[in-house]
Amino acid sequence: MSYTIALNFEDGVTRFIGCKDGETVLDAAYRQKVNLPMDCSDGVCGTCKGHCEQGDFDLGDEYIDEALSDEEAAEGQVLTCQMVPSSDCVIQVPVASTLCKTAVGRVEGTVAMVEPLSEDSIELVVDLDEEEGLAFLPGQYIHIDVPGSEEHRSYSFSSLPGEQRASFLIRNIPGGVMSGYLTERAAVGDRLALTGPMGSFYLREITRPVLMLAGGTGLAPFLSMLEQLVQKGCDAPIHLIYGVNKDDHLVKTDALDGFAEALPSFTYSTVVVDEASDHPRKGYVTHHMDAEVMHDGDIDVYLCGPPPMVDAVLKHFDAEGIVPQSFHYEKFTPNQIPGEAA
Ligand code: FES
């Protein structure tokens, strides 16, 4: 038996390692040439402390309170030199990946499809060279080198991890480097280099209702998350509000209908900004965050959209006096890496 452990480093890099039954995370990491911080490896110094966000494990009783207090353990803090996983886990490591002598992964693939879905968005499908695809957490992003330039752009996967065929929803920005490539030069068979996965925007374990807020092509990570929820099953209410500027910017609603059919606890609504639209819900997503999807704040909120949307949602919560149990967001701007401060 082996478990997959996602190590999320402070610099946003995620590295996946295998951990054998009975093996500590620290030993597994070293076996795979990831030098996690450590000093004693005996549960005494606390140097190897991290935070386990997801998964089951045994910490044993060999460590001392100075290394990890009961309060810290209750909050999900772990000592990787003591932690023996009994399921797949996600662990936050509070140092940069470079300090652990590991680096972000690099993969290559071939363009399998480039299709404009609207004037605003393009779907890019890439067949990765590795048959087993790439490990990432649904919601995470990857850098894609723009062919014919020295630049890269970052996009969230809209597909599932571990599949050879990866897909992305890309905003069509007139004059944009990636948009220019995709609309003018891209052809099936082109080679692409991708670097990642990265980012702390990913779906956590679901223990309460979830509110997903997507702006434009910010829908992409939710497609990946929902696909995974359909696979795993989920009883908690999940509601997505998907906002766009114009009617014809609404894409992938067939996929959303499919998720709603496959996952009875999932519902979604769409919102259009354009005042000339006949859409039944107009305005911004904040105008349509009704009480029944807010659950008096007993919700986990995930938001992917441009910075003004993130700010508007935060202000809305504030004005309504609602403090969600957790709020995870990915801000993106045309030339900015998602997740970096705007
Ligand atoms: Fe010292 Fe883990 S390395 S407590």
XYZ file of C-alpha atoms and ligand atoms in Angstrom:
346
model
C 0.000 0.000 0.000
C 1.289 3.437 -0.855
C -0.222 6.871 -0.334
C 0.186 10.047 -2.312
C 1.341 12.986 -0.250
C 1.059 16.506 -1.660
C 3.713 18.771 -0.164
C 2.719 22.418 -0.606
C 5.690 24.670 -0.122
C 5.612 28.274 0.978
C 6.516 29.517 -2.517
C 3.416 27.923 -4.026
C 5.206 24.907 -5.494
C 3.543 21.544 -4.921
C 5.510 18.316 -5.036
C 3.840 14.916 -4.861
C 5.612 11.981 -3.237
C 4.667 8.374 -2.576
C 4.666 7.177 1.031
C 4.804 3.458 1.761
C 2.668 1.855 4.428
C 4.316 2.466 7.800
C 6.779 5.013 6.438
C 7.074 8.509 7.885
C 6.552 11.460 5.573
C 10.084 12.671 6.289
C 11.633 9.333 5.285
C 9.460 9.118 2.180
C 10.444 12.639 1.185
C 14.172 11.966 1.608
C 13.846 8.725 -0.343
C 12.477 10.848 -3.182
C 15.147 13.521 -2.812
C 12.975 16.132 -1.129
C 14.930 17.392 1.860
C 12.185 18.488 4.213
C 13.398 20.606 7.151
C 14.650 18.382 9.954
C 17.138 18.352 12.752
C 16.659 15.489 15.182
C 14.196 13.219 13.301
C 13.198 11.985 16.766
C 10.233 14.212 17.603
C 12.305 16.476 19.858
C 13.228 19.679 18.006
C 10.030 20.618 16.121
C 12.021 21.656 13.021
C 9.981 19.403 10.746
C 6.637 20.895 11.731
C 4.022 21.364 9.033
C 0.275 21.547 8.756
C -1.764 18.628 7.484
C -4.785 19.975 5.659
C -6.237 16.733 4.485
C -5.883 13.042 5.154
C -5.533 10.496 7.939
C -2.335 9.692 9.773
C -0.811 8.483 13.006
C 1.586 10.719 14.935
C 2.478 8.046 17.483
C 3.436 9.030 21.020
C 7.198 9.271 20.721
C 7.451 13.047 20.347
C 7.684 15.570 23.146
C 5.339 18.443 23.937
C 8.034 21.064 23.198
C 8.187 19.775 19.634
C 4.425 19.630 19.161
C 1.882 20.629 21.785
C -1.536 19.044 22.116
C -3.105 22.314 20.953
C -0.944 22.339 17.839
C -1.776 18.718 17.108
C -5.481 19.487 17.539
C -5.112 22.274 14.944
C -3.664 19.830 12.420
C 0.013 20.629 12.955
C 2.216 17.617 12.398
C 5.818 16.532 12.760
C 6.752 14.987 9.436
C 9.431 12.875 11.148
C 6.694 11.180 13.208
C 3.716 11.301 10.884
C 2.771 7.972 9.311
C -0.045 8.469 6.778
C -2.931 6.026 6.456
C -4.464 7.826 3.459
C -3.453 10.350 0.831
C -2.556 13.629 2.550
C -2.008 17.303 1.772
C 0.671 18.958 3.907
C 1.654 22.640 4.046
C 5.417 22.931 4.434
C 6.353 26.360 5.836
C 9.544 26.851 3.782
C 10.320 27.460 0.116
C 10.720 24.447 -2.166
C 14.256 25.517 -3.079
C 15.316 25.149 0.563
C 14.213 21.529 0.359
C 16.309 21.018 -2.753
C 13.252 20.304 -4.806
C 11.880 22.274 -7.672
C 8.715 22.723 -9.563
C 8.077 19.941 -12.089
C 8.350 20.390 -15.828
C 6.327 18.432 -18.356
C 5.819 18.603 -22.060
C 2.835 17.908 -24.225
C 1.235 18.327 -27.611
C -1.651 20.596 -28.509
C -4.691 18.377 -29.152
C -7.313 21.086 -29.576
C -7.675 24.869 -29.583
C -11.260 26.016 -29.743
C -12.777 29.468 -29.205
C -15.772 28.980 -26.900
C -16.818 32.637 -27.021
C -15.242 35.964 -27.969
C -13.926 35.927 -24.411
C -12.572 32.429 -23.932
C -10.613 29.714 -25.656
C -10.334 26.081 -24.652
C -6.881 24.582 -24.927
C -6.466 20.817 -24.713
C -2.998 19.316 -24.327
C -1.962 15.671 -24.499
C 0.824 15.347 -21.957
C 3.760 13.130 -22.848
C 3.326 11.070 -19.690
C 0.471 8.587 -20.017
C -0.291 8.908 -16.336
C -0.733 12.677 -16.720
C 0.242 15.042 -13.955
C -0.497 15.002 -10.242
C -2.086 18.211 -8.961
C -4.839 19.249 -6.596
C -8.046 20.277 -8.393
C -7.993 24.068 -8.463
C -4.235 24.422 -8.934
C -2.553 26.061 -11.914
C 0.466 25.566 -14.116
C 2.730 27.839 -16.163
C 2.555 27.278 -19.905
C 5.431 28.587 -22.019
C 4.081 30.610 -24.926
C 5.637 29.171 -28.109
C 7.697 31.690 -30.048
C 8.276 33.881 -27.006
C 10.307 33.918 -23.838
C 7.184 34.295 -21.755
C 4.827 32.036 -19.914
C 1.272 32.442 -18.717
C -0.463 30.633 -15.883
C -3.723 28.747 -16.120
C -5.796 26.602 -13.825
C -6.553 23.102 -15.005
C -10.175 22.549 -15.953
C -9.519 18.802 -16.179
C -8.812 16.149 -13.579
C -5.377 15.261 -12.218
C -3.775 12.064 -13.404
C -5.159 12.221 -16.925
C -2.979 12.351 -19.989
C -5.319 14.900 -21.579
C -5.213 18.218 -19.722
C -7.501 21.116 -20.519
C -7.580 24.824 -19.776
C -10.033 27.699 -20.201
C -8.082 30.690 -21.406
C -9.328 34.244 -21.509
C -8.972 35.767 -24.951
C -7.202 39.066 -24.394
C -6.691 41.150 -27.543
C -2.957 41.771 -27.837
C -2.178 39.164 -25.184
C 0.862 36.981 -25.727
C -0.915 33.658 -25.190
C -4.109 34.869 -26.862
C -2.082 35.940 -29.892
C -0.505 32.510 -30.108
C -3.789 30.654 -29.648
C -5.815 32.756 -32.101
C -3.193 33.268 -34.805
C -0.588 30.532 -34.808
C -1.521 27.554 -32.677
C -2.027 24.259 -34.473
C -2.788 20.729 -33.379
C 0.551 18.987 -32.899
C 2.405 22.036 -31.548
C 4.704 21.209 -28.673
C 4.177 22.945 -25.327
C 6.259 23.058 -22.139
C 4.452 23.342 -18.833
C 5.835 24.022 -15.344
C 3.948 23.207 -12.161
C 1.627 22.445 -10.487
C 1.404 25.454 -8.208
C -0.916 27.374 -5.944
C -2.823 27.139 -2.721
C -6.241 27.430 -4.338
C -7.515 23.877 -4.218
C -10.489 22.076 -2.835
C -10.162 21.139 0.831
C -11.988 18.309 2.514
C -15.694 19.121 2.457
C -17.235 19.220 5.916
C -19.926 21.892 5.419
C -21.788 23.653 2.573
C -19.555 25.140 -0.109
C -20.114 28.334 -2.081
C -18.118 28.598 -5.302
C -17.847 31.980 -7.024
C -16.443 32.123 -10.552
C -15.764 35.186 -12.684
C -15.376 34.558 -16.434
C -12.653 32.016 -17.178
C -12.257 31.724 -13.402
C -14.715 28.895 -13.957
C -11.818 26.607 -14.964
C -10.666 25.394 -11.527
C -14.250 24.694 -10.492
C -14.696 22.382 -13.471
C -11.770 20.350 -12.172
C -13.055 20.412 -8.577
C -16.593 19.427 -9.575
C -15.343 16.625 -11.781
C -13.506 15.245 -8.770
C -16.552 15.641 -6.523
C -18.631 13.694 -9.032
C -16.025 10.925 -8.924
C -15.742 10.854 -5.146
C -19.352 11.694 -4.303
C -20.417 14.476 -1.960
C -23.540 14.981 0.149
C -22.868 18.542 1.335
C -24.646 21.341 -0.542
C -22.381 22.892 -3.177
C -23.567 26.026 -4.964
C -21.717 27.778 -7.771
C -22.436 31.343 -8.884
C -20.835 31.947 -12.253
C -20.670 35.556 -13.422
C -19.732 36.890 -16.846
C -19.866 40.265 -18.602
C -22.029 39.318 -21.574
C -24.546 36.571 -22.376
C -22.315 34.859 -24.906
C -19.439 34.717 -22.427
C -21.268 31.945 -20.572
C -19.474 28.732 -21.520
C -19.383 25.141 -20.317
C -22.950 25.283 -19.009
C -23.477 21.829 -20.538
C -20.699 20.553 -18.252
C -22.312 22.292 -15.268
C -25.677 20.716 -16.148
C -23.913 17.354 -16.234
C -22.413 17.925 -12.776
C -25.826 18.946 -11.410
C -27.300 15.747 -12.774
C -24.512 13.528 -11.455
C -24.225 15.263 -8.087
C -27.663 15.922 -6.548
C -26.215 18.241 -3.885
C -24.764 20.540 -6.570
C -26.657 23.561 -7.911
C -25.491 26.545 -9.895
C -26.699 29.884 -11.142
C -25.357 32.262 -13.752
C -25.186 36.052 -13.654
C -24.583 38.507 -16.492
C -23.296 42.067 -16.012
C -24.502 43.519 -19.321
C -27.505 45.773 -18.713
C -28.839 45.043 -22.184
C -28.983 41.323 -21.430
C -32.302 39.459 -21.072
C -30.694 37.140 -18.553
C -32.905 36.542 -15.490
C -30.026 37.404 -13.123
C -28.136 40.558 -13.965
C -25.407 42.436 -12.188
C -22.520 40.989 -10.207
C -22.270 37.755 -8.258
C -22.567 39.733 -5.021
C -26.118 40.712 -6.063
C -27.105 37.059 -6.125
C -25.533 35.615 -2.980
C -28.902 34.820 -1.461
C -29.435 33.744 2.144
C -30.073 30.104 1.242
C -26.568 29.707 -0.176
C -24.921 31.621 2.666
C -25.999 29.245 5.461
C -25.465 32.066 7.993
C -21.749 31.934 7.259
C -21.371 28.224 7.990
C -19.807 27.789 4.559
C -16.462 27.340 2.901
C -16.109 29.890 0.120
C -13.951 29.438 -2.984
C -13.565 32.321 -5.404
C -11.666 32.547 -8.666
C -11.904 35.808 -10.560
C -10.302 39.184 -11.206
C -9.122 41.288 -8.234
C -12.152 43.665 -8.214
C -14.422 40.638 -7.815
C -12.412 39.355 -4.855
C -12.552 42.793 -3.241
C -16.288 43.153 -3.934
C -17.051 39.779 -2.358
C -14.965 40.560 0.717
C -16.786 43.902 1.090
C -20.116 42.153 0.642
C -19.381 39.700 3.462
C -18.321 42.595 5.601
C -21.448 44.634 4.879
C -23.686 41.631 5.586
C -21.804 40.833 8.793
C -21.035 37.343 7.514
C -17.793 35.604 8.375
C -17.473 32.407 6.362
C -15.717 29.484 8.018
C -13.042 29.696 5.344
C -12.400 31.806 2.272
C -10.053 30.601 -0.451
C -9.449 32.728 -3.498
C -7.435 32.994 -6.651
C -7.062 36.475 -8.106
C -6.033 36.678 -11.716
C -5.149 39.496 -14.046
C -4.151 39.071 -17.680
C -0.413 39.194 -17.109
C -0.244 37.999 -13.578
C 0.391 34.673 -12.023
C -2.745 33.552 -10.226
C -2.348 33.689 -6.512
C 0.161 36.519 -6.492
C -0.903 39.673 -4.741
C -2.645 42.151 -6.994
Fe 13.028 17.152 15.070
Fe 11.020 16.173 13.621
S 13.019 16.635 12.984
S 10.966 16.866 15.655
